[in-house]
mmCIF file of C-alpha atoms in Angstrom:
data_model
loop_
_atom_site.group_PDB
_atom_site.id
_atom_site.type_symbol
_atom_site.label_atom_id
_atom_site.label_comp_id
_atom_site.label_asym_id
_atom_site.label_seq_id
_atom_site.Cartn_x
_atom_site.Cartn_y
_atom_site.Cartn_z
ATOM 1 C CA UNK P 1 19.966 28.048 14.583
ATOM 2 C CA UNK P 2 17.953 29.767 11.837
ATOM 3 C CA UNK P 3 14.207 30.050 12.410
ATOM 4 C CA UNK P 4 13.503 28.065 9.245
ATOM 5 C CA UNK P 5 15.436 25.088 10.593
ATOM 6 C CA UNK P 6 13.515 25.193 13.860
ATOM 7 C CA UNK P 7 10.224 25.232 11.928
ATOM 8 C CA UNK P 8 10.969 22.273 9.640
ATOM 9 C CA UNK P 9 10.161 19.562 12.203
ATOM 10 C CA UNK P 10 6.687 21.005 12.784
ATOM 11 C CA UNK P 11 6.194 21.454 9.030
ATOM 12 C CA UNK P 12 7.152 17.825 8.385
ATOM 13 C CA UNK P 13 4.811 16.525 11.102
ATOM 14 C CA UNK P 14 1.875 18.565 9.782
ATOM 15 C CA UNK P 15 2.509 17.372 6.214
ATOM 16 C CA UNK P 16 2.491 13.719 7.369
ATOM 17 C CA UNK P 17 -0.769 14.280 9.251
ATOM 18 C CA UNK P 18 -2.325 16.098 6.297
ATOM 19 C CA UNK P 19 -1.364 13.377 3.841
ATOM 20 C CA UNK P 20 -2.931 10.737 6.105
ATOM 21 C CA UNK P 21 -6.213 12.670 6.061
ATOM 22 C CA UNK P 22 -6.118 13.188 2.286
ATOM 23 C CA UNK P 23 -5.494 9.461 1.742
ATOM 24 C CA UNK P 24 -8.878 8.748 3.360
ATOM 25 C CA UNK P 25 -10.957 10.924 1.025
ATOM 26 C CA UNK P 26 -13.162 8.540 -0.973
ATOM 27 C CA UNK P 27 -13.408 8.859 -4.737
ATOM 28 C CA UNK P 28 -16.770 9.079 -6.439
ATOM 29 C CA UNK P 29 -18.580 11.677 -4.365
ATOM 30 C CA UNK P 30 -16.848 15.052 -4.969
ATOM 31 C CA UNK P 31 -20.094 17.054 -4.894
ATOM 32 C CA UNK P 32 -21.119 15.855 -1.405
ATOM 33 C CA UNK P 33 -21.377 18.585 1.239
ATOM 34 C CA UNK P 34 -22.732 18.472 4.801
ATOM 35 C CA UNK P 35 -24.644 21.732 4.383
ATOM 36 C CA UNK P 36 -25.693 24.029 1.538
ATOM 37 C CA UNK P 37 -23.245 26.695 2.741
ATOM 38 C CA UNK P 38 -20.323 24.233 2.972
ATOM 39 C CA UNK P 39 -17.681 23.563 0.345
ATOM 40 C CA UNK P 40 -18.070 20.332 -1.562
ATOM 41 C CA UNK P 41 -15.925 17.391 -0.492
ATOM 42 C CA UNK P 42 -13.913 17.634 -3.719
ATOM 43 C CA UNK P 43 -13.252 21.346 -3.303
ATOM 44 C CA UNK P 44 -12.322 21.075 0.379
ATOM 45 C CA UNK P 45 -9.980 18.132 -0.192
ATOM 46 C CA UNK P 46 -8.342 19.958 -3.099
ATOM 47 C CA UNK P 47 -7.984 23.115 -1.000
ATOM 48 C CA UNK P 48 -6.215 21.122 1.710
ATOM 49 C CA UNK P 49 -3.943 19.562 -0.927
ATOM 50 C CA UNK P 50 -3.020 22.908 -2.467
ATOM 51 C CA UNK P 51 -2.509 24.935 0.742
ATOM 52 C CA UNK P 52 1.235 24.226 1.108
ATOM 53 C CA UNK P 53 1.581 26.479 -1.964
ATOM 54 C CA UNK P 54 0.832 29.418 0.360
ATOM 55 C CA UNK P 55 4.337 28.955 1.788
ATOM 56 C CA UNK P 56 5.851 30.412 -1.373
ATOM 57 C CA UNK P 57 3.226 33.137 -1.527
ATOM 58 C CA UNK P 58 3.994 34.224 2.029
ATOM 59 C CA UNK P 59 7.765 33.847 1.920
ATOM 60 C CA UNK P 60 8.617 34.842 -1.655
ATOM 61 C CA UNK P 61 5.939 37.312 -2.840
ATOM 62 C CA UNK P 62 5.353 40.821 -1.397
ATOM 63 C CA UNK P 63 1.714 39.975 -0.797
ATOM 64 C CA UNK P 64 -1.158 37.957 -2.175
ATOM 65 C CA UNK P 65 -4.397 39.270 -3.635
ATOM 66 C CA UNK P 66 -7.184 36.684 -3.336
ATOM 67 C CA UNK P 67 -9.431 38.798 -5.564
ATOM 68 C CA UNK P 68 -7.247 40.519 -8.178
ATOM 69 C CA UNK P 69 -9.291 43.151 -9.959
ATOM 70 C CA UNK P 70 -12.133 42.429 -7.521
ATOM 71 C CA UNK P 71 -12.720 38.971 -9.008
ATOM 72 C CA UNK P 72 -12.410 35.812 -6.921
ATOM 73 C CA UNK P 73 -9.990 33.297 -8.424
ATOM 74 C CA UNK P 74 -11.749 30.209 -9.797
ATOM 75 C CA UNK P 75 -11.384 27.317 -7.339
ATOM 76 C CA UNK P 76 -9.340 24.305 -8.297
ATOM 77 C CA UNK P 77 -11.122 20.961 -7.878
ATOM 78 C CA UNK P 78 -9.227 17.711 -8.336
ATOM 79 C CA UNK P 79 -11.669 14.825 -8.242
ATOM 80 C CA UNK P 80 -9.504 11.743 -7.615
ATOM 81 C CA UNK P 81 -7.615 10.943 -4.443
ATOM 82 C CA UNK P 82 -4.591 9.817 -6.477
ATOM 83 C CA UNK P 83 -4.404 13.163 -8.293
ATOM 84 C CA UNK P 84 -4.961 15.148 -5.079
ATOM 85 C CA UNK P 85 -2.157 13.262 -3.348
ATOM 86 C CA UNK P 86 0.177 13.967 -6.273
ATOM 87 C CA UNK P 87 -0.754 17.672 -6.079
ATOM 88 C CA UNK P 88 -0.220 17.688 -2.319
ATOM 89 C CA UNK P 89 3.124 15.853 -2.516
ATOM 90 C CA UNK P 90 4.464 18.351 -5.067
ATOM 91 C CA UNK P 91 3.161 21.386 -3.182
ATOM 92 C CA UNK P 92 4.524 20.083 0.134
ATOM 93 C CA UNK P 93 7.969 19.359 -1.364
ATOM 94 C CA UNK P 94 8.122 22.830 -2.940
ATOM 95 C CA UNK P 95 6.952 24.419 0.315
ATOM 96 C CA UNK P 96 9.552 22.546 2.357
ATOM 97 C CA UNK P 97 12.339 23.704 0.058
ATOM 98 C CA UNK P 98 11.106 27.305 0.256
ATOM 99 C CA UNK P 99 10.811 27.175 4.046
ATOM 100 C CA UNK P 100 14.258 25.603 4.432
ATOM 101 C CA UNK P 101 15.811 28.352 2.317
ATOM 102 C CA UNK P 102 14.162 31.301 4.056
ATOM 103 C CA UNK P 103 16.452 33.554 6.086
ATOM 104 C CA UNK P 104 15.547 35.113 9.419
ATOM 105 C CA UNK P 105 15.729 38.531 7.747
ATOM 106 C CA UNK P 106 13.149 37.421 5.162
ATOM 107 C CA UNK P 107 10.795 36.188 7.910
ATOM 108 C CA UNK P 108 10.883 39.711 9.374
ATOM 109 C CA UNK P 109 9.967 41.476 6.115
ATOM 110 C CA UNK P 110 6.513 42.941 5.612
ATOM 111 C CA UNK P 111 3.825 40.917 3.797
ATOM 112 C CA UNK P 112 0.217 41.772 2.930
ATOM 113 C CA UNK P 113 -2.934 39.735 2.516
ATOM 114 C CA UNK P 114 -4.935 41.630 -0.108
ATOM 115 C CA UNK P 115 -8.560 41.535 -1.302
ATOM 116 C CA UNK P 116 -9.336 43.328 -4.545
ATOM 117 C CA UNK P 117 -6.247 45.518 -4.385
ATOM 118 C CA UNK P 118 -6.805 46.612 -0.787
ATOM 119 C CA UNK P 119 -4.623 45.138 1.964
ATOM 120 C CA UNK P 120 -6.830 43.317 4.483
ATOM 121 C CA UNK P 121 -3.838 43.114 6.820
ATOM 122 C CA UNK P 122 -0.075 43.497 6.774
ATOM 123 C CA UNK P 123 2.354 41.752 9.097
ATOM 124 C CA UNK P 124 5.668 39.918 8.921
ATOM 125 C CA UNK P 125 6.218 37.137 6.414
ATOM 126 C CA UNK P 126 6.553 34.815 9.422
ATOM 127 C CA UNK P 127 3.012 35.700 10.508
ATOM 128 C CA UNK P 128 1.760 35.451 6.927
ATOM 129 C CA UNK P 129 3.212 31.946 6.658
ATOM 130 C CA UNK P 130 1.874 30.817 10.044
ATOM 131 C CA UNK P 131 -1.610 32.228 9.501
ATOM 132 C CA UNK P 132 -2.204 31.659 5.798
ATOM 133 C CA UNK P 133 -0.466 28.306 5.377
ATOM 134 C CA UNK P 134 0.117 26.447 8.619
ATOM 135 C CA UNK P 135 -2.940 27.511 10.654
ATOM 136 C CA UNK P 136 -5.169 27.661 7.579
ATOM 137 C CA UNK P 137 -4.120 24.126 6.597
ATOM 138 C CA UNK P 138 -4.763 22.726 10.070
ATOM 139 C CA UNK P 139 -8.199 24.412 10.175
ATOM 140 C CA UNK P 140 -9.318 22.949 6.844
ATOM 141 C CA UNK P 141 -7.761 19.559 7.594
ATOM 142 C CA UNK P 142 -9.937 19.377 10.720
ATOM 143 C CA UNK P 143 -12.942 20.440 8.671
ATOM 144 C CA UNK P 144 -12.145 17.624 6.234
ATOM 145 C CA UNK P 145 -12.087 15.224 9.197
ATOM 146 C CA UNK P 146 -15.646 16.257 10.077
ATOM 147 C CA UNK P 147 -16.738 15.597 6.493
ATOM 148 C CA UNK P 148 -15.099 12.157 6.551
ATOM 149 C CA UNK P 149 -16.666 11.339 9.919
ATOM 150 C CA UNK P 150 -20.109 12.166 8.507
ATOM 151 C CA UNK P 151 -19.391 9.872 5.555
ATOM 152 C CA UNK P 152 -18.461 7.014 7.895
ATOM 153 C CA UNK P 153 -14.773 7.078 6.944
ATOM 154 C CA UNK P 154 -12.388 6.155 9.804
ATOM 155 C CA UNK P 155 -10.329 9.186 10.839
ATOM 156 C CA UNK P 156 -6.540 8.850 11.140
ATOM 157 C CA UNK P 157 -4.790 10.195 14.223
ATOM 158 C CA UNK P 158 -3.152 13.567 13.847
ATOM 159 C CA UNK P 159 -1.348 14.000 17.182
ATOM 160 C CA UNK P 160 -1.755 10.476 18.510
ATOM 161 C CA UNK P 161 -4.277 7.720 17.860
ATOM 162 C CA UNK P 162 -7.790 8.703 16.823
ATOM 163 C CA UNK P 163 -10.923 7.116 18.312
ATOM 164 C CA UNK P 164 -11.016 4.929 15.194
ATOM 165 C CA UNK P 165 -7.493 3.658 15.867
ATOM 166 C CA UNK P 166 -7.928 2.923 19.592
#
């Protein structure tokens, strides 16, 4: 069985869990942050919604420069939950199609994470996908859960019932 087919079940489960978390983000307070050094709620929720796009970057592009020309890309902020969910649904569908169509040979090709034209690291596309999409998404989804907890929003279960669902 191709590696991509083995990975689709996990991908689907993580997308369901991520959508449940994004559904809980309240409208009307996008500038809230738990600490001055933290992302705003609107930026973090948007980042979580857009992260499936990294699947195509890791599996279809030779590398990705987060600071082309030494300039950080302007962050996307979508302020309404409805719009964020639409963004997430489209990005997740595109990512699933890309993942499903990726050959084992492609997973073994070299891929680079680049900052300002300089590779920060180079590994296989498989590792690039796992680190920069899947693991990155799970990390920020958990961070979003902490934000929601601090706002008094009940947290959905990710891998079974949450304390709020028990």
